[in-house]
Each structure stands twice: as C-alpha cells, then as structure tokens.
PDB file of C-alpha atoms and ligand atoms in Angstrom:
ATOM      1  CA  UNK A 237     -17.088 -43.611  -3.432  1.00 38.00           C
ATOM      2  CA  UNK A 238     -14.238 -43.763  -5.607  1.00 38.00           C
ATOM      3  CA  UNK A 239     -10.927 -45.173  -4.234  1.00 40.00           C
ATOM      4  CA  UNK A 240      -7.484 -43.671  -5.410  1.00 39.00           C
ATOM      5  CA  UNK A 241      -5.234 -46.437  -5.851  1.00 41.00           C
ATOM      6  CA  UNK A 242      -2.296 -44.459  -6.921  1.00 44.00           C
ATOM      7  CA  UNK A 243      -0.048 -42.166  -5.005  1.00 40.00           C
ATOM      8  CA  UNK A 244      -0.264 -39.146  -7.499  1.00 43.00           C
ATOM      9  CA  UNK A 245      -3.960 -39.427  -7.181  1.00 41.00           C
ATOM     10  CA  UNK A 246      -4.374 -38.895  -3.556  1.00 42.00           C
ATOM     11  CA  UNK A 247      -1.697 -36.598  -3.759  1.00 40.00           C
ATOM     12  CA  UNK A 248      -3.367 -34.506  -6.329  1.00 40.00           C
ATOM     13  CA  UNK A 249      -6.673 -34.876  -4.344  1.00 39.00           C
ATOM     14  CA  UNK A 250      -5.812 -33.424  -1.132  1.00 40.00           C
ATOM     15  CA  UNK A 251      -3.748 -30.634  -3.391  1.00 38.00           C
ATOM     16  CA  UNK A 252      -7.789 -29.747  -4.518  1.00 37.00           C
ATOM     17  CA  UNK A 253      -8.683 -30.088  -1.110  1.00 39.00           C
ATOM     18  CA  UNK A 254      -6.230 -27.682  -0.020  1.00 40.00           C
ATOM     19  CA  UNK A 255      -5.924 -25.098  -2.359  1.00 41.00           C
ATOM     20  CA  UNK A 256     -10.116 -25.666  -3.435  1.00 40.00           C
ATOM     21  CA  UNK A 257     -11.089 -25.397   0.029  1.00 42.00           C
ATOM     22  CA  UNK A 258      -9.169 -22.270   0.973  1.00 41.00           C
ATOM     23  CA  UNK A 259      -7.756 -24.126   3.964  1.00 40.00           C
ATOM     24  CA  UNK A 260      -4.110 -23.861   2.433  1.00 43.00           C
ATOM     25  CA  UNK A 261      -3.741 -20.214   4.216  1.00 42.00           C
ATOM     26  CA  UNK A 262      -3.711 -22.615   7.268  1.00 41.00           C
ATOM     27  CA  UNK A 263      -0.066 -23.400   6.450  1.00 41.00           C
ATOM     28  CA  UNK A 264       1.009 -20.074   8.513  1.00 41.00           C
ATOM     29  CA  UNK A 265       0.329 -21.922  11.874  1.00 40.00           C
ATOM     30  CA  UNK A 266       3.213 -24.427  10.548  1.00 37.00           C
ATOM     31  CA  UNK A 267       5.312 -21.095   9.217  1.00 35.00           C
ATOM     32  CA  UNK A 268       6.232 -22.974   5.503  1.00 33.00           C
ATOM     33  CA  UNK A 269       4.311 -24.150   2.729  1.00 33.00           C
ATOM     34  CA  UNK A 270       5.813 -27.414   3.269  1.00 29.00           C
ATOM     35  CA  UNK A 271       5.127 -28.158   6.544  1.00 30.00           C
ATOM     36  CA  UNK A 272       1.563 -26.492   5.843  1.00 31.00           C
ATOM     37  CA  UNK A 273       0.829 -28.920   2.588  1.00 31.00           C
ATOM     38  CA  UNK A 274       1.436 -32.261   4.612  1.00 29.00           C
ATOM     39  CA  UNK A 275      -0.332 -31.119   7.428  1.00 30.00           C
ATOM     40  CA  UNK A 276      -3.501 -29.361   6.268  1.00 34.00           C
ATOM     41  CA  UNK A 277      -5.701 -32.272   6.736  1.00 36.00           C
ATOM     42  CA  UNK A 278      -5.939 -31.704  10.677  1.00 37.00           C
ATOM     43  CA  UNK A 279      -4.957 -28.055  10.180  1.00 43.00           C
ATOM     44  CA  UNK A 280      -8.165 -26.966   8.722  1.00 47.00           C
ATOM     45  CA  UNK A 281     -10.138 -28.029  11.972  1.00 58.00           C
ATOM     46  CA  UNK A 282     -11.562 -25.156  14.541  1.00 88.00           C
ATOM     47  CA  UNK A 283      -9.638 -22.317  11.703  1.00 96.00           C
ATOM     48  CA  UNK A 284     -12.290 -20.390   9.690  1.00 97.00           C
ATOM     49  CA  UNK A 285     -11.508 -19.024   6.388  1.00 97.00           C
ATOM     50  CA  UNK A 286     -11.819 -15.226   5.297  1.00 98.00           C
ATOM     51  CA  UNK A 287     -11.366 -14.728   1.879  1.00 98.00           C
ATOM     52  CA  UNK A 288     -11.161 -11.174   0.455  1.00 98.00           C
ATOM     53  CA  UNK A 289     -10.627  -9.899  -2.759  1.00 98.00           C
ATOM     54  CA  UNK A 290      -9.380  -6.175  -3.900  1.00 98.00           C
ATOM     55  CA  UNK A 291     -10.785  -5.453  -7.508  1.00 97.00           C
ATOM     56  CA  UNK A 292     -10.569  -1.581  -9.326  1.00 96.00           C
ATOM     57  CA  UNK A 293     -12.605  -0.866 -11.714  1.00 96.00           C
ATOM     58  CA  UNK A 294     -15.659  -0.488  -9.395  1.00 97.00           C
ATOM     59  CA  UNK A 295     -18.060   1.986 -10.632  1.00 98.00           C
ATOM     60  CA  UNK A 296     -18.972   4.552  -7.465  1.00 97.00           C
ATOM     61  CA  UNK A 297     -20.414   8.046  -8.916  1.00 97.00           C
ATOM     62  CA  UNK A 298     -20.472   9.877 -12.460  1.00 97.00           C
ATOM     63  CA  UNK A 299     -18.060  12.417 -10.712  1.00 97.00           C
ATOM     64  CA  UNK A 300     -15.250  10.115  -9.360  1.00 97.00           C
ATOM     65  CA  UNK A 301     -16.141   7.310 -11.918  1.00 97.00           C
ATOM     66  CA  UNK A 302     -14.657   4.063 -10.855  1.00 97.00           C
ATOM     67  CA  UNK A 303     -12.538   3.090  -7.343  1.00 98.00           C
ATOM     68  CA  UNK A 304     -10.884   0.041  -5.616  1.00 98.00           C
ATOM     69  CA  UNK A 305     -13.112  -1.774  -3.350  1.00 98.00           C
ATOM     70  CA  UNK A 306     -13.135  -4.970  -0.608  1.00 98.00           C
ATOM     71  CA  UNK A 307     -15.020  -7.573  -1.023  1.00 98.00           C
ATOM     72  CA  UNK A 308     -15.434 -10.909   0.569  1.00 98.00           C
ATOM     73  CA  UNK A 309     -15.991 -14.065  -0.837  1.00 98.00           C
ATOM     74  CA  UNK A 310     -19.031 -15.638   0.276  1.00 96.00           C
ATOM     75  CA  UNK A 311     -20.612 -19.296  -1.585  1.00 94.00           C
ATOM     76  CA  UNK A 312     -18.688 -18.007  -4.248  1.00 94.00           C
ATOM     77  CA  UNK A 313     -19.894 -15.312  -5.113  1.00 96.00           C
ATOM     78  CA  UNK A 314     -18.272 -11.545  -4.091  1.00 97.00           C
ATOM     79  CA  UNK A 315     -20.110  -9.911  -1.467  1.00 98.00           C
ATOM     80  CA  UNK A 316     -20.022  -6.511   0.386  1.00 98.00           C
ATOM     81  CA  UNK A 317     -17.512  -6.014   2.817  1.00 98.00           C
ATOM     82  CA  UNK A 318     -19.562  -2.984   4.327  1.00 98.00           C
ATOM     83  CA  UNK A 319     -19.835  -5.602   7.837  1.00 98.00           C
ATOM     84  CA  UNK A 320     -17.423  -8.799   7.834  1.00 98.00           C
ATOM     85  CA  UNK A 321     -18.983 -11.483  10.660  1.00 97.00           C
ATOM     86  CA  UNK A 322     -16.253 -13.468  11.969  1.00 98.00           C
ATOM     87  CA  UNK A 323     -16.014 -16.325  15.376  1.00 97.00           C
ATOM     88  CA  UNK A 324     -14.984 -15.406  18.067  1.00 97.00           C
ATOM     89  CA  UNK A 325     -11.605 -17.249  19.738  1.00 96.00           C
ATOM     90  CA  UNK A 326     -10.999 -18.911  16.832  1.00 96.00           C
ATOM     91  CA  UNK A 327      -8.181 -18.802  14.651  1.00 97.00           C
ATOM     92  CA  UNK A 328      -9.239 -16.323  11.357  1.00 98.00           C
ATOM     93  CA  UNK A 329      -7.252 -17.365   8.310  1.00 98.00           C
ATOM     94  CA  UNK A 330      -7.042 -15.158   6.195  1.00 98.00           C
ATOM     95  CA  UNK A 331      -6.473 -15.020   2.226  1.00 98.00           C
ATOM     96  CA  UNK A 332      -6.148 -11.456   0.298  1.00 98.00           C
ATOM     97  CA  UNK A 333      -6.015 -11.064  -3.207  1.00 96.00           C
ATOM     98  CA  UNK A 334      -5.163  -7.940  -4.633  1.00 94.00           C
ATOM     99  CA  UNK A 335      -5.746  -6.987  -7.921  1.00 92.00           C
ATOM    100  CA  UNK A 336      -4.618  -3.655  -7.538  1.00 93.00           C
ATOM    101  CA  UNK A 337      -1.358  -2.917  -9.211  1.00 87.00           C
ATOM    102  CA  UNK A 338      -0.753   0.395  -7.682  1.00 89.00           C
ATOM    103  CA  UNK A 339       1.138   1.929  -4.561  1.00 90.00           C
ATOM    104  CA  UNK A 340      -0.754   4.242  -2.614  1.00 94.00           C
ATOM    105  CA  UNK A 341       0.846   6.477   0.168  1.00 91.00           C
ATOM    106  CA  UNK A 342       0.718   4.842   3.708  1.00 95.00           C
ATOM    107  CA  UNK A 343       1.322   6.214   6.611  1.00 96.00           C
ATOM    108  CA  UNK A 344       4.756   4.714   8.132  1.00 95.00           C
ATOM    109  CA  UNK A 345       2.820   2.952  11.299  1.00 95.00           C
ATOM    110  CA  UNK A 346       0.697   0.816   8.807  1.00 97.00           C
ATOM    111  CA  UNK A 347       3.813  -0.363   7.176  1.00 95.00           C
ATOM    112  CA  UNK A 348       4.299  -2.854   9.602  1.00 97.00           C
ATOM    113  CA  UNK A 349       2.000  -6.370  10.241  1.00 98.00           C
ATOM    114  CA  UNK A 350       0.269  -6.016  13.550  1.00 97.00           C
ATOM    115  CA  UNK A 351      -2.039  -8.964  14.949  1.00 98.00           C
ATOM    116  CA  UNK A 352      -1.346 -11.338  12.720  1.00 98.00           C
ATOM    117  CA  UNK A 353       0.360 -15.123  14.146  1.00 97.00           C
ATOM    118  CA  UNK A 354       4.546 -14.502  14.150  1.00 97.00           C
ATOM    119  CA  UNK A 355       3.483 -11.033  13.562  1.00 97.00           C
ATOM    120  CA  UNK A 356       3.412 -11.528  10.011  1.00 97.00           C
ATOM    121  CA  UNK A 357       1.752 -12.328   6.412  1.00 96.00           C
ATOM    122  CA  UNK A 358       2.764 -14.612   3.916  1.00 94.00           C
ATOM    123  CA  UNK A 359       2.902 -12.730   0.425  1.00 91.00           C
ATOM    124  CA  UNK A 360       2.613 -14.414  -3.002  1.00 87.00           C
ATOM    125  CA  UNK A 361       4.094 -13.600  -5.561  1.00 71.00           C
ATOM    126  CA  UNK A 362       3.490 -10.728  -7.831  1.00 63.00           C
ATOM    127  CA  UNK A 363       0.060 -11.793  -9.387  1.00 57.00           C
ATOM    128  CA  UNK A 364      -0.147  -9.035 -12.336  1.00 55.00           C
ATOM    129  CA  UNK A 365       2.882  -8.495 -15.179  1.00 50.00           C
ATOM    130  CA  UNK A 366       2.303  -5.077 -14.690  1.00 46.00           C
ATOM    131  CA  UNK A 367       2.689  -4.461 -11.237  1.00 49.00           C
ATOM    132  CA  UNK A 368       4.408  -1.720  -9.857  1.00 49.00           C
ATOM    133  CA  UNK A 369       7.270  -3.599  -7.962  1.00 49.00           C
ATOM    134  CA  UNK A 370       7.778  -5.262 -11.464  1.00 47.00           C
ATOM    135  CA  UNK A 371       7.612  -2.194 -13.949  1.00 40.00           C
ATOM    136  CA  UNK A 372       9.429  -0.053 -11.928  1.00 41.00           C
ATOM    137  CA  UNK A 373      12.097  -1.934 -10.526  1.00 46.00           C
ATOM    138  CA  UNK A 374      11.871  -0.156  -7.058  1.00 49.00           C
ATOM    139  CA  UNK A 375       9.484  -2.054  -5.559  1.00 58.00           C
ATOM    140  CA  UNK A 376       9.169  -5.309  -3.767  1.00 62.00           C
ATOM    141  CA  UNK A 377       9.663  -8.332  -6.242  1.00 62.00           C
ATOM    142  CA  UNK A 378       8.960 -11.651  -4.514  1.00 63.00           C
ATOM    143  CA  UNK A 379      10.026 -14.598  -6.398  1.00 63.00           C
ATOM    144  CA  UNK A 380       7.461 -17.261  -5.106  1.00 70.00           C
ATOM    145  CA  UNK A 381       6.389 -16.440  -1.721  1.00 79.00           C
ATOM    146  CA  UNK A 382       7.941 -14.780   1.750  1.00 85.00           C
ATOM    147  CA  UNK A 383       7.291 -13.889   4.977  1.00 91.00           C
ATOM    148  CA  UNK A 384       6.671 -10.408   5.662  1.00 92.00           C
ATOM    149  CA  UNK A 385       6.520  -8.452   8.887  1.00 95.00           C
ATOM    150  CA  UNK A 386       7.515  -5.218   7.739  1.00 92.00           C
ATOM    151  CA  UNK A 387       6.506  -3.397   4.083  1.00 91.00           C
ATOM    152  CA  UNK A 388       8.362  -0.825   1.991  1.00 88.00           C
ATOM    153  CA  UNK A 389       5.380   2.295   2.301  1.00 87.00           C
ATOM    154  CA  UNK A 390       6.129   3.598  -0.562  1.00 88.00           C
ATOM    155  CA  UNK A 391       5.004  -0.253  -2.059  1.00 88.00           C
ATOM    156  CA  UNK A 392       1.547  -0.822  -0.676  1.00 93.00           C
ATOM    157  CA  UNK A 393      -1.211  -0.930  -2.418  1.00 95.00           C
ATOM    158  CA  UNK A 394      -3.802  -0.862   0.881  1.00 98.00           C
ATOM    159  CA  UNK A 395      -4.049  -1.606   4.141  1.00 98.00           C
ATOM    160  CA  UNK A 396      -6.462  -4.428   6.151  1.00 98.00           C
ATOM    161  CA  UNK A 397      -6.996  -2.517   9.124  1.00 98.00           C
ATOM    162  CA  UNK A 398      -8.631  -3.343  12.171  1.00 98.00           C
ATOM    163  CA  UNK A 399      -9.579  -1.048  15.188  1.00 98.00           C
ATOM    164  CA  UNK A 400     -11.044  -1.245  18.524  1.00 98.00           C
ATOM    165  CA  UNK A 401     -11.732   1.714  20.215  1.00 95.00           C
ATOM    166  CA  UNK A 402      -9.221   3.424  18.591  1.00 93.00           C
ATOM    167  CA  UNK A 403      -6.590   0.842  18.936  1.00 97.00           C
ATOM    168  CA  UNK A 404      -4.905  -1.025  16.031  1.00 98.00           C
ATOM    169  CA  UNK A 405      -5.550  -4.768  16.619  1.00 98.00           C
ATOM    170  CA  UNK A 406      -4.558  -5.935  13.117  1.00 98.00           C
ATOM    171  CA  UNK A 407      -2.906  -4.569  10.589  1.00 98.00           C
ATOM    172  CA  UNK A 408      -2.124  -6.142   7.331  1.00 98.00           C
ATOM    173  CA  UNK A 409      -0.423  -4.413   4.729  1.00 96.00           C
ATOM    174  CA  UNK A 410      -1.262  -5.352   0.754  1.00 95.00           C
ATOM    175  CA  UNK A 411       1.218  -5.311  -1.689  1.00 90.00           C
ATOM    176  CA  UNK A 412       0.595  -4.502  -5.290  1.00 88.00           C
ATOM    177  CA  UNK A 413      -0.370  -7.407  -7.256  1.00 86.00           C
ATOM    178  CA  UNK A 414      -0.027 -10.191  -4.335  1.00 89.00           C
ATOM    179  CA  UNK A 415      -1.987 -12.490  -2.584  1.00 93.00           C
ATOM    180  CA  UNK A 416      -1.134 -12.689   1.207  1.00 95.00           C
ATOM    181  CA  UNK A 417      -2.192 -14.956   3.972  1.00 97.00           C
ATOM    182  CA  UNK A 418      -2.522 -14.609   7.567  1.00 98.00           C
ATOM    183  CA  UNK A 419      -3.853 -16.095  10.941  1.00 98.00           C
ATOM    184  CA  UNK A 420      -5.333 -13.871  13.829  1.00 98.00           C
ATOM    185  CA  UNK A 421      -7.605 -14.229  16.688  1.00 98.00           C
ATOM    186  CA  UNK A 422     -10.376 -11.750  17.698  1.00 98.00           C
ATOM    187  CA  UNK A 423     -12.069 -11.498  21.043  1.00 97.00           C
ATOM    188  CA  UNK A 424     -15.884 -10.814  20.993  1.00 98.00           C
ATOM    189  CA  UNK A 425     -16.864  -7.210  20.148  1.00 98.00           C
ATOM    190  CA  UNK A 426     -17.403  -4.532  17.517  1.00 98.00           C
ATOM    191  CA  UNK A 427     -14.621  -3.935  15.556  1.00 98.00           C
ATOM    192  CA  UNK A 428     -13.794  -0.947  12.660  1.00 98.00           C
ATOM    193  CA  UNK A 429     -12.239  -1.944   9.682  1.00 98.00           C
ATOM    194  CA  UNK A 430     -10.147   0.444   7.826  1.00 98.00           C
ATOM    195  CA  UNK A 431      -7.468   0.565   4.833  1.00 98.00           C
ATOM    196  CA  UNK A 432      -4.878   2.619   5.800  1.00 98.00           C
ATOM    197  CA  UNK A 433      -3.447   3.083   2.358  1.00 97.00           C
ATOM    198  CA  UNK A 434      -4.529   6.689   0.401  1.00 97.00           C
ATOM    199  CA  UNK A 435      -6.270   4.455  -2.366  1.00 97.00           C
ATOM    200  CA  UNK A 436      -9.396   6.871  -2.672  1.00 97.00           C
ATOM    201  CA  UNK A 437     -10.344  10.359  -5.073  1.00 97.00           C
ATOM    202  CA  UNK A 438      -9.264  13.490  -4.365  1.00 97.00           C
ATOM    203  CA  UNK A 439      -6.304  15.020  -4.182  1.00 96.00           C
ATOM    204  CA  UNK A 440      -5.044  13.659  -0.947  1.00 96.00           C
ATOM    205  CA  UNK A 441      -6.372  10.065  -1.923  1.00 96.00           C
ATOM    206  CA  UNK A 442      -8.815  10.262   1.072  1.00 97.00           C
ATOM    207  CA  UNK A 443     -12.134  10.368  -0.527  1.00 98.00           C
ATOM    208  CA  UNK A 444     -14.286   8.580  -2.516  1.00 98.00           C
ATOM    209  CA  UNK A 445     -14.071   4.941  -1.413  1.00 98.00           C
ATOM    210  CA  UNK A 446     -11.744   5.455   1.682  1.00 98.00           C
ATOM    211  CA  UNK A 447     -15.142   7.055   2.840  1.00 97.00           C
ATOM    212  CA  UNK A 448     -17.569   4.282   1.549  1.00 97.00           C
ATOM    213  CA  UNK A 449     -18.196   1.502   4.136  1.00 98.00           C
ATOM    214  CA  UNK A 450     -18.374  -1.846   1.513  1.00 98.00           C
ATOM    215  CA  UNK A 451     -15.304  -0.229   0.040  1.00 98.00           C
ATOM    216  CA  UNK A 452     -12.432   0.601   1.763  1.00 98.00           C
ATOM    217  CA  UNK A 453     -13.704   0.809   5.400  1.00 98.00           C
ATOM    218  CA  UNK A 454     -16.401  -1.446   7.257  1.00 98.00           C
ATOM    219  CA  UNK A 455     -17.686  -2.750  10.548  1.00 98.00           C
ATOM    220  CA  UNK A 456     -16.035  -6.321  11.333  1.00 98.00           C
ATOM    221  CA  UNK A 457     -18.481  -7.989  14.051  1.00 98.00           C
ATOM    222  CA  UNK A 458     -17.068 -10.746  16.035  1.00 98.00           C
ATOM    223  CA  UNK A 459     -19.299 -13.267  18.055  1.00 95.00           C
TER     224      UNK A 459
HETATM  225 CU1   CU B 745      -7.252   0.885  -0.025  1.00 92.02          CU
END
C-alpha cells in the first residue's frame, strides 16, 4: 500500500475516486458540486450508478442508414439498453452523456424533469463545439454546470423516459451536447422506458430507432 504524504496527493486521489468511479453524480443528494466533492466518500454508499451514453452514428438498416441510440455502460464496455436492471429502494444515480448535437421536437409535457431528487438534473456543460445551443445562439448555453428543472423544447436532444402503466415516473430531458446527472428511486416492478424526443426516421421523427427497443425505447426492470 502506498501512503500519500502530501495534501495534493490525497486530494488528487479521491478526485480519481470520484470522477473514476462514477460516484461524483452522487453530489445531487448535497445539491452543489462542492458540497458533493468533500462529501463523496460516504455518499457513494447504498447509491448505485447508471451510466448511459447517447452516440449517432449507429448503423440500423440499408434504408434508414444510421440513428441515435442508448446505451449503458456496463465493465466498461457499451451495452444494449434494450432492458436496464436496476435495485430496488435504492437511490439510482444517474450519469447521461449525450453526444448528440441536435434538437429534436418534444412534446411540451417532457420538457419538464419529473422523478428525479429536487425535481431536477444537473447539466454539464455543452460537451461538443458544434452544438446546437452554441452554433445557433438560440439555444441553452451553460457555462459550467446548472440545475435544471425545466428545458427549452425546442432545445432537447431526447428524452429518458420512464413509464408505469402508463404513468410518467421519470422524466429526464437531454440537452444537446451535455452530460446530466440525476438521483431517483424506483419501487419494484416492470417499468417502460421511452425517449420522448422525435429523434427517429421518417418524416415525423417517429420511426426507425424511436421503434427499436436497445435504441430509443426499452424495458427498465427493477428488483
Ligand atoms: Cu431520442
């Protein structure tokens, strides 16, 4: 065992802890990265991590060519998203990075953060130079990170959606070009995941992978 005799060094060792481990979306029990950074040690205890990651250039059929897709992040690699298994009654934190620098049309309702602890996400800054809030100028341009509970629709790239018998128990809008973090709960059961954003083919943006479970719908079981 090696011993860090310096303050920098355990400093800069619990920073890989933190951000290496995936535990820094923890902060959001603590509401500020701050608070979150000098208490993560105990904060990661009894949370479990979901990563996902939003990527574009997935190929799905010689007729649509290639679409947005899900995935999660499992011994990292990036696995299907087709059926997410997640605890039971235990906080789910959550980490979302989107690749995806383009709006799609959202209806209104899905606008808004649902589920989520404070009833809303932490969004990171604008990940890609070319991202729509950027090149256009009439998007939403975060400089570092901010709390979000409510999302211009006409600036959301897609949706983390989930349903229970037809009700919306989360919802987590996606800028373009961010990565957001979250904590929720879910009670036992079989869930439907969904995004809510028109991110697929055709020419209502409702085909193609909005269709495809492992793409941009999926089962979420919780146990
Ligand atoms: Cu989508």
């Amino acid at each position: 065992m090696k011993k860090f005799g310096s303050f920098d060094k355990a400093m800069a060792l619990i920073v890989v802890i933190v951000f290496g481990s995936g535990i820094f979306a923890g902060f959001l029990f603590s509401y500020g990265p701050l608070a979150g950074v000098s208490g993560a040690s105990g904060s990661g205890k009894g949370v479990y991590q979901l990563d996902l990651v939003i990527t574009t250039e997935n190929w799905y059929n010689s007729t649509i060519g290639v679409q947005p897709a899900y995935f999660v992040v499992h011994d990292g690699k990036l696995i299907t998203s087709a059926s997410i298994s997640l605890p039971a009654n235990v906080p789910i934190a959550i980490t979302i990075v989107n690749y995806d620098s383009g709006a799609a049309v959202v209806p209104s309702q899905f606008a808004n953060v649902t589920g989520t602890s404070g009833g809303a996400v932490f969004v990171v800054n604008n990940t890609n130079v070319n991202s729509t809030g950027k090149s256009t100028g009439s998007g939403t341009v975060i400089s570092g990170g901010v709390m979000m509970s409510s999302f211009p629709k006409d600036n959301i790239a897609h949706t983390f959606s989930v349903f229970k018998n037809g009700k919306t128990i989360l919802n987590i809008p996606v800028l373009p070009s961010t990565t957001e973090y979250a904590t929720f709960v879910l009670s036992p059961g079989t869930y439907h995941w969904q995004c809510e954003a028109l991110c697929g083919s055709g020419p209502y943006g409702d085909a193609g992978a909005m269709l495809a479970p492992g793409w941009m719908n999926g089962a979420v079981i919780v146990k």
